[in-house]
Coordinates of C-alpha atoms in Angstrom, one line a residue:
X146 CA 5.1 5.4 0.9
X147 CA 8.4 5.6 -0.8
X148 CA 10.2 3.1 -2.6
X149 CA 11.7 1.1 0.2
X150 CA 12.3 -1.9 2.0
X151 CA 10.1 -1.7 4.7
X152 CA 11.8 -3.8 7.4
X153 CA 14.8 -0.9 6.4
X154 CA 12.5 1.2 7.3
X155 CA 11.7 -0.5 10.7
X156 CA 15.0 -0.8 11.8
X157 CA 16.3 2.4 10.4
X158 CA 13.8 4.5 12.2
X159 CA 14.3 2.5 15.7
X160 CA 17.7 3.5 15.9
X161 CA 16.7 6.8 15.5
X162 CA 14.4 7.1 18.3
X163 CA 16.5 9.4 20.4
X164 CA 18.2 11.5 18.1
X165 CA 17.4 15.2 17.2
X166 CA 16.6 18.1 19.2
X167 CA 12.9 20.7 18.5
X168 CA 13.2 24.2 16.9
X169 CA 10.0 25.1 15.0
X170 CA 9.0 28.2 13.6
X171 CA 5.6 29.1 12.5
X172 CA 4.6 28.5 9.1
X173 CA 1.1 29.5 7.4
X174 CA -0.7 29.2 11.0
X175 CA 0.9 24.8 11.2
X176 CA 4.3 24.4 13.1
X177 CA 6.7 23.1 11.2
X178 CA 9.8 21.5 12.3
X179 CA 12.8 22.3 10.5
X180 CA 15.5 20.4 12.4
X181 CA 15.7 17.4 9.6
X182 CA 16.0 19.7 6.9
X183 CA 18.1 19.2 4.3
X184 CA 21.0 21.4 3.4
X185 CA 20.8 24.0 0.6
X186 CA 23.5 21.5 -1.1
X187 CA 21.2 18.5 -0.7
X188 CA 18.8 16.7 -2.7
X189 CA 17.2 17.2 -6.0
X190 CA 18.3 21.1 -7.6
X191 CA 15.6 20.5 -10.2
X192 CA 12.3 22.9 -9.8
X193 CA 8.9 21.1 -10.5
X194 CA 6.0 21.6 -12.5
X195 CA 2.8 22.5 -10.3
X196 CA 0.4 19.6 -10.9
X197 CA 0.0 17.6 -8.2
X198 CA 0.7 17.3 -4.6
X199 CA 1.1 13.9 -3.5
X200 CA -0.1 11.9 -0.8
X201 CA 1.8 9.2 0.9
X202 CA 1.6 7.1 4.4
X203 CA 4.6 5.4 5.8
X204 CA 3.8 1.9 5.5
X205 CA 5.6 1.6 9.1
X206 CA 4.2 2.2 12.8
X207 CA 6.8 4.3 13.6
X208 CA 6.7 7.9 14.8
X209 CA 7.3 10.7 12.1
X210 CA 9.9 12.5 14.0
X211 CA 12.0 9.2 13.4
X212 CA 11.0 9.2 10.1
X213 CA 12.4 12.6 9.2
X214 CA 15.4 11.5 11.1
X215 CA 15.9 8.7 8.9
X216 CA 15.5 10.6 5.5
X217 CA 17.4 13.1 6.0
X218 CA 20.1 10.9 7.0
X219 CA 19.7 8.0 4.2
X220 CA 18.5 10.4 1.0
X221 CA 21.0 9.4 -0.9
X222 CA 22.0 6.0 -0.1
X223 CA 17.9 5.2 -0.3
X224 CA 17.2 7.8 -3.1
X225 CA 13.8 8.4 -1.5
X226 CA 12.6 11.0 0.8
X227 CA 9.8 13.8 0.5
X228 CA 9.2 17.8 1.8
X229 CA 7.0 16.9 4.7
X230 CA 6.6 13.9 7.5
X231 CA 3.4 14.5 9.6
X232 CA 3.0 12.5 12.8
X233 CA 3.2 12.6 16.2
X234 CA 0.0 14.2 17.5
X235 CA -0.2 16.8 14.6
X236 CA 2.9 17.7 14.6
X237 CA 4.8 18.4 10.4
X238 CA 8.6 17.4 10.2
X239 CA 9.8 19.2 6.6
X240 CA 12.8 16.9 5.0
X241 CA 13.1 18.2 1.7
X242 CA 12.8 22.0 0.2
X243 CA 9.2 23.0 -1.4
X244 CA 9.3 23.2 -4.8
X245 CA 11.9 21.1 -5.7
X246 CA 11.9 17.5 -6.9
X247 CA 11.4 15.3 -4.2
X248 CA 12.1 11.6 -4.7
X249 CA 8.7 9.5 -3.0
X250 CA 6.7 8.2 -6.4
X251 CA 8.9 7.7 -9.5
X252 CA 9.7 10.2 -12.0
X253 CA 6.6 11.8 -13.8
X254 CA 5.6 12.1 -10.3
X255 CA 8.8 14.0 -9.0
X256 CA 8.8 15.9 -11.4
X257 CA 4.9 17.3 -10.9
X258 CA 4.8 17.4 -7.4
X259 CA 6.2 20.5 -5.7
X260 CA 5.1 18.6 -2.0
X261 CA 4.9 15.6 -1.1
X262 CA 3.4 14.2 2.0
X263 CA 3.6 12.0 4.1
X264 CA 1.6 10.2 7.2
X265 CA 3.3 8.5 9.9
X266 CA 1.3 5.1 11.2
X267 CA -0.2 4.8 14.8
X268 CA -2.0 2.5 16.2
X269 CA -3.6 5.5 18.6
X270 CA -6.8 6.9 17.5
X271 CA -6.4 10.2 19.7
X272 CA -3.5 10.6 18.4
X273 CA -4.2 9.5 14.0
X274 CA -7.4 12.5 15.1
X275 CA -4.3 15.0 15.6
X276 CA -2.1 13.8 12.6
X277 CA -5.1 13.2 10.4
X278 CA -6.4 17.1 10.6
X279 CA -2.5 18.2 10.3
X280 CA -2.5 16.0 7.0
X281 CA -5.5 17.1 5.1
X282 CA -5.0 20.6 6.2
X283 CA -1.3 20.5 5.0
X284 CA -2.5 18.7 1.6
X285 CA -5.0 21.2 0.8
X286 CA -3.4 24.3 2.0
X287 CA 0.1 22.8 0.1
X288 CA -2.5 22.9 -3.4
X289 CA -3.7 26.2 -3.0
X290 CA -0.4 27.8 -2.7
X291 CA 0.4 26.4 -6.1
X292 CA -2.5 26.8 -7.5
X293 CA -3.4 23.0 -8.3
X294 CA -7.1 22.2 -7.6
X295 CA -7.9 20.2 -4.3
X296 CA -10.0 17.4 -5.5
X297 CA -8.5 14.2 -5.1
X298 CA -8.0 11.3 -7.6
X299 CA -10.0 12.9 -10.4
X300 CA -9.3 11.7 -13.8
X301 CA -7.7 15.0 -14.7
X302 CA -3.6 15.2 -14.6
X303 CA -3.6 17.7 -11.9
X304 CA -4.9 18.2 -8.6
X305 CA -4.2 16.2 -4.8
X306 CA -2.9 12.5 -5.7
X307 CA -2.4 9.6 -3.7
X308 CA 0.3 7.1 -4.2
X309 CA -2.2 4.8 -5.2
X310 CA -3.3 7.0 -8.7
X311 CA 0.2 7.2 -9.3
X312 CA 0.7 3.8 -9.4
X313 CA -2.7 2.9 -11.4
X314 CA -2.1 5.9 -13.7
X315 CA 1.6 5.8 -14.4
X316 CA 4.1 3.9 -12.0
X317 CA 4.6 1.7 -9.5
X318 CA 3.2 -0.8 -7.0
X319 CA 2.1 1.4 -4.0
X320 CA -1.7 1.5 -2.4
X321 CA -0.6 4.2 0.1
X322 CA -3.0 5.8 1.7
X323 CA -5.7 3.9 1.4
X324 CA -5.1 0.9 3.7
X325 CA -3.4 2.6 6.7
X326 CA -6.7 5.9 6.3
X327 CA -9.4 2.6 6.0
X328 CA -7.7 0.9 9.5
X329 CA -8.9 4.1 11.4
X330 CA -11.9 4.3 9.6
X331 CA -11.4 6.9 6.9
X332 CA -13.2 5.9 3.7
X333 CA -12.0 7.2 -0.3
X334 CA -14.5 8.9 -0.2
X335 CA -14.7 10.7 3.1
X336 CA -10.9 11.6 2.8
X337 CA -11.6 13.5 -0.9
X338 CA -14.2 15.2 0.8
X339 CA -11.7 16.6 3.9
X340 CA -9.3 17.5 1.7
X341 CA -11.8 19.0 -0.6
X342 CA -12.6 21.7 2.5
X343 CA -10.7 21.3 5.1
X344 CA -10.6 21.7 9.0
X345 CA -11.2 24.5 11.4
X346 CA -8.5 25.3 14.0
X347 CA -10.7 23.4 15.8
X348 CA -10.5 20.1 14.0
X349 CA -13.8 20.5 12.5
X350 CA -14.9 19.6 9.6
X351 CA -15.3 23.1 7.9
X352 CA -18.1 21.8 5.5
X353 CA -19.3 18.1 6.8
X354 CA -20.7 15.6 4.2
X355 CA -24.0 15.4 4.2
X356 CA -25.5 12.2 5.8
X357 CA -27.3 10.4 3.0
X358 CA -30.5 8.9 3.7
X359 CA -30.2 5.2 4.0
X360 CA -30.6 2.7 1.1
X361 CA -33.1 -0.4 1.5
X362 CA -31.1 -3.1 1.7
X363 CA -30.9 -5.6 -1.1
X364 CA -31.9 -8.9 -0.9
X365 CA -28.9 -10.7 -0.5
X366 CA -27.7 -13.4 -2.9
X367 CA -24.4 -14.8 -1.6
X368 CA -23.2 -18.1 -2.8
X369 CA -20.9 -20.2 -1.6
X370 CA -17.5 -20.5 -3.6
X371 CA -14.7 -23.2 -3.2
X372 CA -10.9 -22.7 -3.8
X373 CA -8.7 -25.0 -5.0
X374 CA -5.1 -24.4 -5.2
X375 CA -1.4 -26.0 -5.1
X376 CA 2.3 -25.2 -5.2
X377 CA 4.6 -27.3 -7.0
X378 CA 7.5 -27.6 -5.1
X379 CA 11.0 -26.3 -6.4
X380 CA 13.0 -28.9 -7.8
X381 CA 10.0 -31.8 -6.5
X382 CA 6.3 -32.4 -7.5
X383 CA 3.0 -30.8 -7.3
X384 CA 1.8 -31.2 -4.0
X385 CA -1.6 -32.2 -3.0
X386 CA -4.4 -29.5 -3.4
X387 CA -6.1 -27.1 -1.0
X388 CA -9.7 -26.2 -0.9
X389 CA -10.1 -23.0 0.7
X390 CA -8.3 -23.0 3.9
X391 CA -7.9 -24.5 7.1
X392 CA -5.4 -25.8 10.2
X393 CA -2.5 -28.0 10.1
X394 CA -1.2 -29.4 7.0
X395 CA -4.4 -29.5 5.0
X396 CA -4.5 -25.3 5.8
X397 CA -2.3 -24.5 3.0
X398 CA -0.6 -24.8 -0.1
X399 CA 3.3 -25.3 0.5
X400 CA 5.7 -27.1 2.4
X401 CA 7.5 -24.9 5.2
X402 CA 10.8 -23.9 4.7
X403 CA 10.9 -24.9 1.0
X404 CA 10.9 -22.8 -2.2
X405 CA 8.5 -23.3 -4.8
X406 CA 7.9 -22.3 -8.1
X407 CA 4.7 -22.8 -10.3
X408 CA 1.2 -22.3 -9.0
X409 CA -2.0 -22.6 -9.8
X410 CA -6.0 -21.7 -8.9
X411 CA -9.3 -22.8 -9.5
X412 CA -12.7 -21.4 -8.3
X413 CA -16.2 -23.3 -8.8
X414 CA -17.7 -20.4 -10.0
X415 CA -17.5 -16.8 -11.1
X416 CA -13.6 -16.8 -12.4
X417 CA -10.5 -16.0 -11.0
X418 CA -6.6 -14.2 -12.0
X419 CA -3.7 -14.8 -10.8
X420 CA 0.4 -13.9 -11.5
X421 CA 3.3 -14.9 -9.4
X422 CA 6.4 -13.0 -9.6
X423 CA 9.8 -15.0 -9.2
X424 CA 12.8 -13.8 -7.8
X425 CA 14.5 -14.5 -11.4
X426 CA 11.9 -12.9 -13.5
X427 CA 10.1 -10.8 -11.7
X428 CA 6.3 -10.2 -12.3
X429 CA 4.9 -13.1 -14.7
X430 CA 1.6 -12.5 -17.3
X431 CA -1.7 -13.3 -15.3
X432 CA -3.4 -16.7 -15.8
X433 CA -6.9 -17.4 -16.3
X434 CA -6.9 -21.2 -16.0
X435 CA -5.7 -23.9 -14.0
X436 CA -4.2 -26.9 -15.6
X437 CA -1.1 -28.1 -14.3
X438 CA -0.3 -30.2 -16.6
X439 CA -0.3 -27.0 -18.7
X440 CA 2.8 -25.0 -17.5
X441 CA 2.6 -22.6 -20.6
X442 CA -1.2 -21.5 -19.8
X443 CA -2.7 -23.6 -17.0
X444 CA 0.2 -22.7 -14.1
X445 CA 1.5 -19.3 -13.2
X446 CA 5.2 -19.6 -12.7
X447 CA 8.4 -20.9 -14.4
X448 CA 10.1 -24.3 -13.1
X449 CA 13.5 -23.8 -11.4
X450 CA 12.7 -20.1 -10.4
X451 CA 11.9 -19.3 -7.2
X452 CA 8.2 -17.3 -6.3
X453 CA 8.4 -14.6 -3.6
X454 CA 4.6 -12.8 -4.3
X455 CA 1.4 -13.4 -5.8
X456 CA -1.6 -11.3 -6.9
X457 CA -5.1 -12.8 -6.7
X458 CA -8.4 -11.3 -8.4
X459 CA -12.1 -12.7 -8.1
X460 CA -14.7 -11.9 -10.4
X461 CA -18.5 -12.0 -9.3
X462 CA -21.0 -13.4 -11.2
X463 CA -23.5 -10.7 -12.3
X464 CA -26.1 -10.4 -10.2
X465 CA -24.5 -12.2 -6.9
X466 CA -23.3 -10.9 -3.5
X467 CA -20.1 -9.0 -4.2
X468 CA -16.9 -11.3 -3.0
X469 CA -12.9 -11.0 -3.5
X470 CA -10.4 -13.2 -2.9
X471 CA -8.5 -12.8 0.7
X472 CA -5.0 -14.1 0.8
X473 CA -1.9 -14.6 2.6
X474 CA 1.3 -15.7 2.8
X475 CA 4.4 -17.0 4.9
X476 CA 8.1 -17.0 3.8
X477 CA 11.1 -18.6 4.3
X478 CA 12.9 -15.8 6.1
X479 CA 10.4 -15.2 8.9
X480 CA 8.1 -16.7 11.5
X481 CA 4.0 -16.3 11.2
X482 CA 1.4 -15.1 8.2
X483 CA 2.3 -11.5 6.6
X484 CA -0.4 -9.4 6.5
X485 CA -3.7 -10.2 4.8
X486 CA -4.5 -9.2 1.6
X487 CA -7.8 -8.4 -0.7
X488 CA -8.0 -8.4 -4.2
X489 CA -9.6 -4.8 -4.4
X490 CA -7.1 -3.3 -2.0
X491 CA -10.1 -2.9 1.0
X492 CA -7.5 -4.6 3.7
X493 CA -5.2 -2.4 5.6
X494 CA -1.8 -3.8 5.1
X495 CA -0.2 -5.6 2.2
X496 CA -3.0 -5.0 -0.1
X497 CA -1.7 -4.9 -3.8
X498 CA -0.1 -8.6 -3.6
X499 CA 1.2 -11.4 -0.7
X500 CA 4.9 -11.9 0.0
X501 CA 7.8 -10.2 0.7
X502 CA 10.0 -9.7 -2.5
X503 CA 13.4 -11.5 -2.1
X504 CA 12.2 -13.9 0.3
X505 CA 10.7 -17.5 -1.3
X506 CA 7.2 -18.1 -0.8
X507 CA 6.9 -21.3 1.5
X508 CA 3.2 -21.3 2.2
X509 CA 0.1 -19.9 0.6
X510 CA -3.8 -19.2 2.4
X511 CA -7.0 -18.6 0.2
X512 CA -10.5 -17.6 0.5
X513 CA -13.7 -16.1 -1.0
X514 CA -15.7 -14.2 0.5
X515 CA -17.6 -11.0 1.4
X516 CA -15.3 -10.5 4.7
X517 CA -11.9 -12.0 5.6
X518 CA -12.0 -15.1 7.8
X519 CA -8.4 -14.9 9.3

């Protein structure tokens, strides 16, 4: 997704819901809808180098038509939007001009990418079918035209990218599209292979993945591993620790409706990272210990400045049952848990980190496990 704010977003593209008019032409055998174009005297004038095309999703359930509303009104106040917005049953909405720099993944990325894509969220499974095909067809047929190979997230500098490389290889803090693909279904792996070869007019797959013969399964050897956690409370004390999690008071670390600032986590076994970023610093060095009587190395925070997200990261001990650390958080500014989060980015959601930047963190929820318990 581009670099937004997505309840922005949200209330942005609702607004929009009944604007616009359809004229499409026919374009390399896809419709594409032109009617949120920009102008010839709009956006970026600078060409790109042909190494990547790039592949987003919007991060919002929201149909694409009101997404390509929304950037081609807002380009410039938001400095984000891309070339193309697919959604809506299949249908491709083009915002910015091919070819030149769009503005969805940071610089480098801009600057390489002669499309960029993007894939509007639904909850509809007939209708993700429809958008999904559109999508990989669109990426792949995008990387041919420009001659960039079609294999996604190799280790080589060109080729089809998702927001996610970008971020792990040179900027930024976006999963995209990993989550929103895994909620309908759509594994890494399945999604390199689709765009690899495409789909028939049909919907096909034009060369299906072999089905592998199953493995035996492994003997399991899953132990049980125990939490512990507290917030110290801004301006207060450390409050009482939480193993694991809960209901009621006991289910969390924080106090509701207050602001806190240092942190810190301890597992019983295998070993665990964590950072906090603070409103006033922004992301802080990860911690490996938990003392908090030790607010150099033992906590993760700074007293007197306010933490709005943290990142969590469990280590199995060789030769165990794979687990991860699921967590979530609540803040200040809004009602109920945001979304859940896993430390290897598995969840669909908020995956790289809990919170909502901005907005103090006022109650915290941890687990380990092989599967999320909320």
């Amino acid at each position: 997704m581009t670099k937004l704010n997505k309840l922005k977003w949200v209330v942005a593209i609702a607004a929009a819901f009944f604007v616009g008019t359809t004229f499409a032409s026919k374009v390399s055998a896809a419709t594409i809808n032109n009617d949120y174009a920009l102008g010839s005297n709009q956006g970026s004038s600078l060409r790109t180098s042909n190494n990547v095309i790039i592949a987003h999703a919007t991060a919002v359930y929201a149909p694409a038509k009101n997404v390509a509303i929304y950037e081609n009104r807002e380009w410039y106040n938001t400095g984000a939007y891309v070339q193309y917005i697919v959604g809506d049953g299949g249908k491709i909405y083009r915002v910015g001009a091919e070819g030149y720099q769009a503005w969805g993944a940071g610089s480098w990325a801009n600057a390489n990418a002669p499309v960029q894509i993007e894939l509007a969220q639904t909850y509809n499974n007939a209708e993700f079918r429809k958008d999904y095909v559109a999508y990989v067809n669109l990426l792949r047929s995008s990387a041919i035209k420009y001659g960039i190979p079609t294999n996604v997230d190799s280790s080589a500098w060109r080729g089809v990218k998702s927001h996610l490389w970008i971020t792990n290889h040179v900027w930024g803090d976006h999963t995209d599209p990993y989550g929103y693909l895994a909620s309908h279904g759509i594994t890494k792996a399945q999604f390199a292979h689709n765009v690899k070869y495409g789909f028939s007019s049909s919907g096909n797959n034009v060369n299906p993945a072999p089905t592998p013969t199953p493995k035996p399964a492994k003997p399991t050897n899953k132990k049980a591993v125990h939490v512990t956690y507290a917030l110290h409370q801004k301006g207060k004390k450390w409050l009482s620790p939480v193993k694991d999690f809960s209901s009621g008071s006991n289910g969390f670390a924080g106090v509701p409706n207050s602001v806190h600032d240092m942190l810190y986590i301890k597992v019983n076994r295998g070993s665990i990272k964590y950072r906090v970023h603070t409103k006033e610093d922004g992301w802080l060095p990860w911690v490996h210990k938990a003392n908090k009587n030790d607010t150099v190395n033992g906590v993760a925070g700074i007293k007197g400045h306010t933490i709005d997200g943290v990142q969590i990261v469990y280590t199995t001990p060789k030769g165990e049952t794979y687990q991860q650390a699921y967590y979530r958080s609540q803040t200040t500014q809004r009602a109920n848990y945001l979304g859940t989060c896993a430390d290897n980015g598995s969840v669909s959601g908020y995956d790289s980190w809990a919170g909502v930047l901005g907005e103090p963190l006022d109650r915290l929820q941890i687990h380990i496990n092989d599967n999320s318990k909320y």
